[in-house]
XYZ file of C-alpha atoms in Angstrom:
675
model
C 0.056 0.040 0.077
C 1.660 3.321 -1.038
C 1.862 6.309 0.940
C -0.532 8.138 -1.247
C -3.218 5.549 -0.979
C -3.363 5.381 2.994
C -6.498 6.642 4.490
C -6.489 10.504 5.048
C -7.606 10.046 8.660
C -4.230 9.591 9.782
C -1.172 11.193 8.290
C 1.555 9.241 9.992
C 4.710 8.939 7.968
C 5.717 5.411 7.208
C 8.632 4.436 5.153
C 7.499 2.245 2.304
C 10.948 1.514 0.640
C 11.807 -1.978 2.078
C 15.525 -1.615 1.185
C 15.668 1.431 3.125
C 13.878 -0.064 6.181
C 16.292 -2.930 6.150
C 19.118 -0.765 6.000
C 18.045 1.224 8.930
C 17.210 -1.876 10.760
C 20.813 -2.892 10.375
C 22.010 0.182 12.006
C 19.808 -0.410 15.020
C 21.021 -4.175 14.880
C 24.711 -3.093 14.999
C 24.036 -0.674 17.902
C 22.475 -3.165 20.230
C 24.733 -6.091 19.235
C 28.073 -4.223 18.831
C 30.876 -6.100 17.130
C 33.681 -7.321 19.290
C 37.129 -6.479 18.146
C 37.539 -7.081 14.390
C 34.601 -9.300 14.018
C 31.707 -8.563 11.690
C 28.311 -7.861 13.005
C 26.256 -10.812 11.730
C 23.051 -9.604 9.907
C 21.093 -12.545 11.323
C 21.524 -11.241 14.805
C 17.982 -11.139 15.990
C 16.071 -8.371 17.794
C 14.816 -9.288 21.291
C 11.105 -10.269 21.255
C 10.156 -7.680 23.763
C 10.658 -3.877 23.567
C 9.861 -1.402 26.337
C 9.136 2.264 25.261
C 9.398 4.786 28.245
C 7.667 7.966 27.483
C 8.021 11.150 29.646
C 9.913 11.486 32.872
C 7.878 8.878 34.869
C 7.753 6.356 31.900
C 11.569 6.727 31.055
C 12.410 6.130 34.693
C 10.310 3.142 34.990
C 11.617 1.578 31.771
C 15.244 2.222 33.056
C 14.379 0.447 36.277
C 13.080 -2.549 34.436
C 16.133 -2.685 32.167
C 18.309 -2.485 35.353
C 16.309 -5.418 36.876
C 16.861 -7.590 33.800
C 20.526 -6.668 33.637
C 21.184 -7.496 37.241
C 19.241 -10.792 37.045
C 21.183 -11.822 34.050
C 24.490 -10.920 35.664
C 23.468 -12.930 38.691
C 22.592 -16.093 36.554
C 25.680 -15.854 34.600
C 27.661 -15.815 38.026
C 25.601 -18.666 39.388
C 26.219 -20.810 36.124
C 30.003 -19.746 36.134
C 30.412 -20.933 39.749
C 28.731 -24.078 39.101
C 30.783 -24.751 35.920
C 33.876 -24.168 38.288
C 32.920 -26.792 40.489
C 32.064 -29.304 37.887
C 35.283 -28.575 36.029
C 37.728 -29.323 38.955
C 38.914 -32.484 37.285
C 38.830 -31.271 33.771
C 41.957 -30.981 31.746
C 43.320 -27.489 31.951
C 43.687 -26.596 28.202
C 40.060 -27.922 27.733
C 38.848 -25.545 30.334
C 40.547 -22.516 28.538
C 39.023 -23.536 25.127
C 35.757 -23.755 26.783
C 36.209 -20.438 28.501
C 37.359 -18.552 25.268
C 35.447 -20.111 22.601
C 31.777 -20.263 22.051
C 31.325 -24.023 22.415
C 28.029 -25.145 23.592
C 27.596 -28.577 24.841
C 24.324 -30.215 23.693
C 23.494 -31.557 26.965
C 25.067 -29.505 29.663
C 24.769 -26.167 28.139
C 22.533 -23.954 30.186
C 21.201 -21.034 28.083
C 20.212 -17.572 29.453
C 16.594 -17.464 28.920
C 15.975 -14.229 30.462
C 14.651 -11.883 27.853
C 16.623 -8.758 27.477
C 14.311 -6.247 25.931
C 15.122 -3.364 23.905
C 14.559 -0.318 25.900
C 13.575 3.102 24.115
C 13.388 6.243 26.275
C 11.727 9.201 24.907
C 10.951 12.674 26.426
C 10.390 16.118 25.099
C 13.095 17.301 27.606
C 16.143 18.106 25.697
C 18.368 16.970 28.642
C 16.960 13.521 28.831
C 20.279 11.943 28.230
C 21.958 13.921 30.922
C 19.135 13.171 33.325
C 19.551 9.487 32.935
C 23.402 9.192 32.566
C 23.929 11.282 35.776
C 21.312 10.111 38.138
C 22.967 9.122 41.263
C 22.032 5.536 41.342
C 24.848 3.451 42.265
C 26.105 1.229 39.488
C 24.076 3.067 36.920
C 27.061 4.242 34.775
C 28.447 0.626 34.339
C 24.921 -0.438 33.463
C 24.381 2.278 30.921
C 27.691 1.402 29.159
C 27.130 -2.304 29.111
C 23.435 -2.484 28.237
C 23.585 -1.661 24.671
C 19.889 -2.495 24.096
C 18.931 0.822 25.756
C 18.661 3.560 23.269
C 17.587 7.081 23.740
C 15.180 8.796 21.300
C 16.215 12.361 21.236
C 13.050 14.368 20.165
C 14.121 17.842 21.148
C 14.595 18.834 17.504
C 10.747 19.023 17.322
C 10.382 20.548 20.832
C 12.809 21.023 23.826
C 10.643 22.218 26.618
C 7.964 19.596 27.723
C 4.258 19.692 27.183
C 3.500 21.993 29.905
C 1.426 19.365 31.839
C -1.172 19.522 28.961
C -1.743 16.135 27.146
C -3.237 17.713 24.177
C -0.037 19.624 23.566
C 2.094 16.333 24.038
C -0.284 14.589 21.697
C -0.010 17.515 19.153
C 3.769 17.404 19.510
C 3.891 13.667 19.014
C 1.824 13.953 16.037
C 4.267 16.468 14.513
C 7.116 14.117 15.187
C 5.333 11.055 13.680
C 3.894 12.907 10.705
C 6.852 14.434 9.591
C 9.120 12.517 7.245
C 11.752 10.686 9.340
C 14.418 11.120 6.606
C 14.305 14.988 7.047
C 15.325 15.108 10.726
C 18.638 16.402 11.512
C 19.127 13.745 14.067
C 20.250 10.666 11.845
C 19.338 8.182 14.424
C 15.744 9.104 14.580
C 14.816 7.544 10.988
C 16.660 4.286 12.309
C 14.515 4.229 15.393
C 11.477 5.005 13.656
C 12.066 2.065 11.022
C 12.431 -0.385 13.987
C 9.440 0.955 16.057
C 6.918 1.984 13.359
C 8.005 0.888 9.736
C 9.082 -2.550 10.339
C 6.671 -4.181 12.944
C 5.629 -7.514 11.780
C 8.237 -8.156 8.985
C 10.739 -11.096 9.172
C 13.723 -8.743 9.595
C 12.429 -7.207 12.998
C 11.691 -10.177 15.328
C 10.255 -7.904 18.232
C 6.654 -8.982 18.822
C 5.709 -7.521 22.159
C 5.567 -3.787 22.858
C 4.998 -2.038 26.139
C 4.464 1.726 26.447
C 5.227 2.980 29.855
C 3.888 6.457 30.909
C 2.193 8.502 33.572
C -1.372 9.302 32.882
C -1.394 12.421 34.835
C 1.396 14.440 33.005
C 1.474 16.100 29.731
C 4.226 14.433 27.709
C 3.721 10.705 28.468
C 0.034 10.934 28.574
C -0.128 12.732 25.278
C 2.736 11.058 23.343
C 2.023 7.408 24.337
C -1.120 6.903 22.451
C 0.209 8.597 19.369
C 3.198 6.523 19.196
C 0.842 3.509 19.629
C -1.420 4.622 17.018
C 1.431 5.296 14.585
C 2.691 1.700 15.067
C -0.715 0.159 14.722
C -1.191 2.135 11.560
C 1.803 0.957 10.046
C 1.351 -2.864 10.938
C -2.290 -2.856 9.756
C -1.495 -0.902 6.548
C 0.832 -3.973 5.801
C -1.949 -6.454 6.970
C -4.209 -5.081 4.278
C -1.582 -4.789 1.485
C -2.305 -7.832 -0.626
C 0.447 -7.168 -3.332
C 2.505 -10.295 -4.267
C 5.600 -8.360 -5.675
C 7.209 -8.466 -2.004
C 7.215 -12.190 -2.226
C 9.602 -11.911 -5.398
C 12.267 -10.093 -3.447
C 15.591 -11.577 -3.498
C 16.394 -10.974 0.240
C 13.998 -13.069 2.122
C 13.893 -10.757 5.113
C 11.793 -8.288 2.863
C 8.592 -10.394 3.108
C 5.830 -9.450 5.291
C 4.844 -12.380 7.546
C 1.453 -12.115 9.288
C 2.416 -12.604 12.860
C 0.474 -10.694 15.569
C 2.309 -8.004 17.435
C 1.089 -7.429 21.031
C 1.167 -3.852 22.295
C 0.254 -2.697 25.712
C 0.178 0.634 27.646
C 1.258 0.499 31.045
C -0.521 3.431 32.491
C 0.348 5.137 36.013
C -2.838 6.496 37.380
C -2.423 9.383 39.955
C -3.152 8.843 43.474
C -6.749 9.922 44.194
C -7.200 8.737 47.898
C -5.906 10.409 51.018
C -6.823 13.392 53.160
C -4.728 16.012 51.257
C -5.751 14.986 47.618
C -8.470 16.764 45.594
C -9.828 14.994 42.650
C -10.097 18.272 40.661
C -6.343 18.562 40.380
C -4.931 18.843 36.875
C -3.237 15.506 36.726
C -6.730 13.753 37.634
C -8.232 15.493 34.585
C -5.369 14.542 32.382
C -5.722 11.052 33.365
C -9.481 11.127 32.854
C -8.825 12.310 29.305
C -6.484 9.402 28.561
C -8.964 6.787 29.927
C -11.865 8.295 27.984
C -9.878 8.329 24.765
C -8.671 4.811 25.100
C -11.912 3.014 25.959
C -13.848 4.836 23.201
C -11.046 3.886 20.641
C -11.371 0.329 22.115
C -15.219 0.394 21.595
C -14.830 1.684 18.058
C -12.268 -1.149 17.231
C -13.725 -4.054 19.159
C -17.462 -3.558 19.759
C -19.155 -0.941 17.453
C -22.181 -2.523 15.945
C -22.593 0.194 13.481
C -19.806 -0.868 11.065
C -20.767 -2.494 7.769
C -20.432 -6.174 7.246
C -18.298 -5.761 4.106
C -16.093 -3.016 5.739
C -13.178 -2.149 3.428
C -9.662 -1.858 4.733
C -9.821 1.946 4.777
C -12.710 1.820 7.180
C -10.885 -0.587 9.465
C -7.778 1.737 9.510
C -9.971 4.596 10.814
C -10.986 2.623 13.797
C -7.583 1.648 15.128
C -6.772 1.925 18.826
C -3.220 2.531 20.148
C -2.671 -0.743 22.078
C -4.195 -4.199 22.399
C -4.529 -3.650 26.233
C -3.725 -0.978 28.761
C -2.478 -2.087 32.201
C -3.423 0.151 35.075
C -1.263 0.882 38.027
C -2.278 3.266 40.748
C 0.263 5.568 42.333
C -1.791 5.035 45.589
C 0.340 1.888 45.873
C 2.807 3.171 48.253
C 0.184 5.067 50.502
C -1.712 1.640 50.859
C 1.343 -0.178 51.621
C 2.420 2.254 54.304
C -1.007 2.016 55.912
C -0.949 -1.885 55.927
C 2.627 -1.643 57.350
C 1.256 0.657 60.205
C 3.062 3.915 58.881
C 1.797 7.361 58.515
C 0.439 7.334 55.132
C -0.497 11.046 54.914
C 3.298 12.133 55.399
C 4.874 10.355 52.631
C 6.915 12.236 50.304
C 6.174 12.371 46.607
C 9.592 10.823 45.639
C 9.188 7.774 48.049
C 5.652 7.244 46.734
C 6.793 7.226 43.108
C 9.917 5.158 43.769
C 7.796 2.250 45.426
C 5.082 2.627 42.665
C 7.971 2.201 40.146
C 9.516 -0.830 41.952
C 6.003 -2.571 41.766
C 5.477 -1.986 38.113
C 9.005 -3.086 37.507
C 8.291 -6.248 39.331
C 5.243 -7.024 37.006
C 6.904 -6.032 33.718
C 9.985 -8.349 34.776
C 7.578 -11.265 35.505
C 5.871 -10.785 32.117
C 9.339 -10.699 30.376
C 10.408 -13.890 32.096
C 7.105 -15.554 30.889
C 8.603 -15.713 27.588
C 10.502 -18.897 28.480
C 9.287 -21.985 27.033
C 8.787 -24.470 29.923
C 9.415 -28.250 29.474
C 9.700 -29.423 33.021
C 5.972 -30.148 33.334
C 4.392 -32.933 31.158
C 0.761 -32.986 30.118
C 0.000 -35.551 32.727
C 0.927 -33.109 35.349
C -1.463 -30.544 34.091
C -4.329 -33.212 33.444
C -4.027 -34.125 37.227
C -4.299 -30.386 38.240
C -7.428 -30.286 36.233
C -5.926 -27.842 33.533
C -5.888 -28.581 29.790
C -2.500 -28.497 28.344
C -4.038 -26.023 25.794
C -4.772 -23.623 28.448
C -1.008 -23.329 29.425
C 1.031 -20.629 27.601
C 4.253 -18.874 27.191
C 3.254 -15.256 26.881
C 4.244 -14.667 23.363
C 2.644 -12.073 21.207
C 0.140 -14.476 19.625
C -1.208 -15.686 23.096
C -1.356 -12.356 24.662
C -3.000 -11.108 21.613
C -5.758 -13.586 22.048
C -5.828 -13.386 25.882
C -5.848 -9.673 26.829
C -7.678 -6.846 25.714
C -8.960 -3.379 27.040
C -8.006 -2.110 30.565
C -6.067 -4.677 32.684
C -5.272 -4.829 36.270
C -2.463 -6.762 37.912
C -2.553 -8.915 41.064
C 0.837 -10.087 42.676
C 2.273 -11.939 45.437
C 5.277 -14.226 46.239
C 6.549 -16.821 48.885
C 10.078 -17.926 49.985
C 10.727 -21.339 49.151
C 13.966 -22.795 50.515
C 16.115 -25.344 49.066
C 14.726 -28.811 49.620
C 11.445 -27.317 50.973
C 8.545 -29.745 50.612
C 6.054 -28.694 48.127
C 3.163 -28.772 50.367
C 4.566 -26.305 52.763
C 3.533 -23.337 50.501
C 0.212 -22.051 51.562
C -1.423 -21.324 48.033
C -4.665 -20.042 49.570
C -2.655 -17.422 51.376
C -0.508 -16.702 48.302
C -3.503 -16.056 46.257
C -5.365 -13.864 48.849
C -2.278 -11.708 49.316
C -2.199 -11.170 45.448
C -5.679 -9.618 45.615
C -5.347 -7.618 48.738
C -4.568 -3.835 49.148
C -0.911 -3.252 48.170
C 1.507 -4.025 50.985
C 5.171 -5.147 51.615
C 6.264 -8.634 51.828
C 8.377 -8.737 55.032
C 10.443 -11.782 53.678
C 11.209 -10.533 50.283
C 10.796 -6.545 50.328
C 8.453 -7.032 47.344
C 5.263 -4.924 47.138
C 2.322 -7.300 46.651
C -1.377 -6.816 46.195
C -3.725 -5.542 43.490
C -2.551 -2.560 41.174
C -5.904 -0.947 41.092
C -8.594 -1.368 43.784
C -12.135 -2.582 42.750
C -13.756 -0.314 45.165
C -12.893 2.365 47.888
C -9.942 1.267 50.292
C -11.820 0.905 53.456
C -14.718 -0.872 52.001
C -12.306 -3.298 50.059
C -10.210 -3.891 53.232
C -13.201 -4.971 54.997
C -14.308 -7.312 52.140
C -10.849 -8.918 52.194
C -11.006 -9.510 55.849
C -14.173 -11.188 55.466
C -12.836 -13.291 52.575
C -10.024 -14.585 54.833
C -12.442 -15.111 57.820
C -14.923 -17.090 55.800
C -12.216 -19.601 54.775
C -11.916 -17.886 51.318
C -15.572 -18.063 50.323
C -15.587 -16.127 47.155
C -19.043 -14.997 47.626
C -17.404 -12.231 49.776
C -15.833 -10.718 46.630
C -17.354 -12.102 43.486
C -20.359 -9.611 43.491
C -17.847 -6.767 42.895
C -17.788 -5.835 39.161
C -14.229 -5.900 39.181
C -14.285 -9.594 39.510
C -17.829 -10.486 38.300
C -17.493 -8.805 35.025
C -14.032 -10.068 34.212
C -13.741 -11.510 30.687
C -10.241 -13.055 30.636
C -7.557 -13.822 33.220
C -3.734 -14.796 32.491
C -1.919 -16.285 35.316
C 1.732 -16.482 35.457
C 3.194 -18.744 38.098
C 7.127 -18.421 38.396
C 9.012 -20.917 40.309
C 12.784 -21.442 41.259
C 14.721 -24.049 39.653
C 14.522 -27.575 41.167
C 11.155 -26.711 42.771
C 7.977 -28.104 41.539
C 4.639 -26.996 42.662
C 2.446 -29.937 43.516
C -0.623 -30.442 41.224
C -3.034 -30.121 43.987
C -1.731 -26.559 44.729
C -2.257 -25.732 41.080
C -5.677 -27.225 41.201
C -6.550 -24.987 44.281
C -5.222 -21.846 42.306
C -7.340 -22.653 39.422
C -10.481 -23.317 42.020
C -9.830 -19.773 43.487
C -9.757 -18.087 40.029
C -12.990 -19.842 38.805
C -14.844 -18.915 41.917
C -13.693 -15.352 42.207
C -14.192 -14.668 38.515
C -17.157 -16.753 37.479
C -17.772 -15.054 34.116
C -14.525 -15.347 32.495
C -14.411 -16.414 28.749
C -10.859 -17.252 28.944
C -8.291 -18.368 31.499
C -4.640 -19.050 30.564
C -1.742 -20.170 32.704
C 2.029 -19.673 32.254
C 4.518 -21.504 34.322
C 8.104 -20.058 34.313
C 10.844 -22.020 35.836
C 14.223 -20.756 37.086
C 13.733 -17.043 36.657
C 12.974 -16.217 40.168
C 14.495 -17.157 43.659
C 10.874 -17.060 45.019
C 7.426 -18.704 44.053
C 5.503 -15.810 42.606
C 1.856 -15.345 41.322
C 1.094 -12.722 38.810
C -2.595 -12.577 37.583
C -3.759 -10.299 34.703
C -7.371 -9.221 35.144
C -9.040 -7.942 31.864
C -11.688 -5.321 30.827
C -13.360 -5.219 34.188
C -10.887 -2.788 35.910
C -12.758 -0.215 33.847
C -15.779 -0.548 36.313
C -13.317 0.151 39.344
C -13.993 3.317 41.584
C -10.740 4.899 40.413
C -11.357 4.552 36.741
C -14.996 5.933 36.934
C -13.859 8.804 39.243
C -11.095 9.997 36.896
C -13.046 9.730 33.695
C -16.037 11.497 35.098
C -13.752 14.180 36.653
C -12.397 14.846 33.104
C -15.799 15.037 31.482
C -17.234 17.297 33.937
C -14.283 19.684 33.724
C -13.636 19.808 30.046
C -17.020 18.918 28.477
C -19.953 19.873 30.718
C -22.065 22.633 29.922
C -22.039 25.603 32.420
C -25.422 24.653 34.126
C -24.097 21.218 35.074
C -20.298 21.700 35.802
C -20.603 22.320 39.455
C -23.222 20.019 40.755
C -23.443 16.089 40.948
C -26.097 15.754 38.403
C -23.609 14.462 35.699
C -22.123 12.041 38.296
C -25.534 10.435 38.924
C -26.409 10.526 35.217
C -23.363 8.772 34.057
C -23.946 6.121 36.586
C -27.440 5.768 35.518
C -26.541 5.550 31.785
C -24.257 2.585 32.429
C -26.717 0.795 34.568
C -29.999 1.478 32.642
C -31.194 -1.088 29.969
C -31.433 1.528 27.293
C -28.811 4.181 26.565
C -30.399 7.406 25.772
C -27.740 9.404 23.817
C -29.763 12.582 24.069
C -28.813 12.824 27.618
C -25.188 13.041 26.593
C -26.042 15.872 24.445
C -28.050 17.654 27.249
C -25.206 17.650 29.553
C -21.953 17.990 27.442
C -20.747 20.430 24.670
C -19.676 19.051 21.294
C -15.987 19.295 21.991
C -13.603 19.272 24.801
C -12.255 22.613 26.087
C -8.499 22.387 26.673
C -8.452 25.665 28.327
C -10.077 24.105 31.424
C -6.864 22.589 32.657
C -4.408 25.571 31.615
C -4.313 28.665 33.618
C -3.458 30.755 30.423
C -4.905 31.760 27.244
C -5.466 28.741 25.132
C -6.330 30.720 22.037
C -2.741 32.374 22.271
C -1.017 28.967 22.742
C -2.963 27.283 19.861
C -1.520 29.218 16.902
C 1.924 29.085 18.379
C 2.187 25.350 18.117
C 0.459 25.194 14.829
C 3.022 27.483 13.332
C 5.549 25.103 14.709
C 3.633 22.218 12.721
C 3.583 24.287 9.454
C 7.425 25.231 9.696
C 8.554 21.452 10.279
C 5.942 19.950 7.932
C 5.981 22.155 4.832
C 2.897 20.644 3.056
C -0.514 22.252 3.457
C -2.321 18.876 2.538
C -0.734 17.337 5.564
C -1.629 19.917 8.040
C -3.314 18.949 11.264
C -4.947 21.661 13.495
C -4.970 21.257 17.238
C -8.768 21.447 16.947
C -8.604 18.377 15.033
C -7.368 16.255 17.776
C -9.602 17.474 20.440
C -11.889 14.720 21.820
C -15.594 15.234 20.880
C -18.986 14.101 22.330
C -18.783 10.932 20.397
C -15.641 9.983 22.388
C -17.944 10.425 25.463
C -20.718 8.305 23.940
C -18.391 5.626 22.843
C -16.647 5.676 26.281
C -20.110 5.087 28.109
C -21.098 2.339 25.540
C -17.823 0.479 26.406
C -18.635 0.650 30.133
C -22.097 -0.440 29.410
C -20.772 -3.481 27.484
C -18.478 -4.584 30.269
C -21.078 -3.952 32.949
C -23.316 -6.455 31.287
C -20.606 -9.130 30.480
C -21.714 -12.758 31.652
C -21.224 -16.102 30.251
C -23.895 -18.780 29.943
C -23.458 -21.973 31.821
C -23.160 -25.319 30.066
C -25.743 -27.848 31.163
C -25.484 -31.587 30.737
C -28.217 -32.542 28.114
C -29.548 -36.086 27.523
C -32.065 -37.691 25.363
C -32.473 -40.543 27.623
C -35.153 -38.852 29.852
């Protein structure tokens, strides 16, 4: 599909010259796989299957933390393997030891591969000093890590804008649109066209083996919140434009790396929600409105892509392209994690400084991403009979590759996490699987044995009410009826559970069966439950559960979304009362959706001036002038007015909530003709 024939709804630049894409990819490949000495960089060096994209200050910090975790885990693993090999080779002939150490000889039976995924990490910010901020941060050992972890790449975007987005997501979105609409080959920074080819142009082709992309950002800021969805949309746009390109001439190319292979890529936003609880927090703060805008935009796009029944049955590719959403799913992680953890630990949650709160929220997020990365490993230690005895079909077990995640997760996603120490030689049955599961869905808290932060990433309901519900759940002997009436659990459509075990430790099939029982009872309406077992990537037994779609019905999600709608959409008569709050709850719950009520309460377009303490009409032409200067093509001009959310976004967001609110599955009955 040529650039000229692409739908005009999106004007993202996509390189169409395959030779140029491959050349750019080879440059990126040589940067992340640098040659040693005089050796040539092999063109068949593969890209890691996972890519983390950290956008904005918060997102880039978290992506950096995850990369550090992976680097440290790999270094620790290598030290362990090296020490074991030293012990095993004491009787080995000395010259043979030297050969094994200096040449890449891999014993077919004894070789221990490093199976931990080392992701490519891309960091992007509108701050021109992003490299300095990262390189000279005062974390111990950071300099060595930055020098040795070549898969970390910084996207310098300061050529377009060097001063941030001023805590206004619409400006961050507009600046991202300029970056992504502008021909990548015209940037003065040569490296950008190479990164663009890796991230956007080549997703899904043989030469780029990356299949999982995680976009990490703060929902409450301007840069990350605004840029992340644009980068996701540009990638989806490029991928789908190849999907609907049916030309056969590509298959005749000499270089087999040219051809596009239809393999799903899985992309997920990892969205850090601002803290909305606590005595000193007002929901009307700008960061809450920013977060609400992002949530409204995402679920309205998800509705359009996945549920909209107004589409035509014979929809042409161009129509599908106009319905794209930025990611397959969006994981929600609340910044209130640290506050809850302090409360559970007996601390004074009201006096926590912002840096400490952010640090521990980042730790929680890093843990979860790390567990998803390690779940890329193929597990062969458990045979089909083991799963059969646990009551799990082997088909339900997965390694979390792009295809499986693509089929298993969609829409807003919450994370539940807990871990237990299992010593060497410790008996399998000494692990309390009931307690492990319960800790994973509790309010966030510290694990005193491991220093990890456990619990659920977004609370289903207000904290005091949920704390009481969990207490009753434990007291009742884990009776699911104490919790499964909450929409967070009742309306969950799919679940992915990742069980990570130390090497040489096997979880008993009865424990796995109890885990499945708890999930079935807690989430009775799931269409799909998938399990991934990871061996040897962790020193502890850990459980990560991803809960799909229903988190949009949580108190936090609804509160942030409605706060944005009232501030930026509401007509003057309704902005300062609770009439809109009650009306939206009613719209979700009522059998029929009366769209005229939305028209009654809300204006046609959002008003960005409602979150800026300055003259919006003075800012708008300034940024549009920047667009015209950088993209000198009147046919490709996009006004800031064009990217405002409109009343259809509000309607579609409510339709999505209505859909999930009504989710249930039919129960299978045993039928017989032998009355």
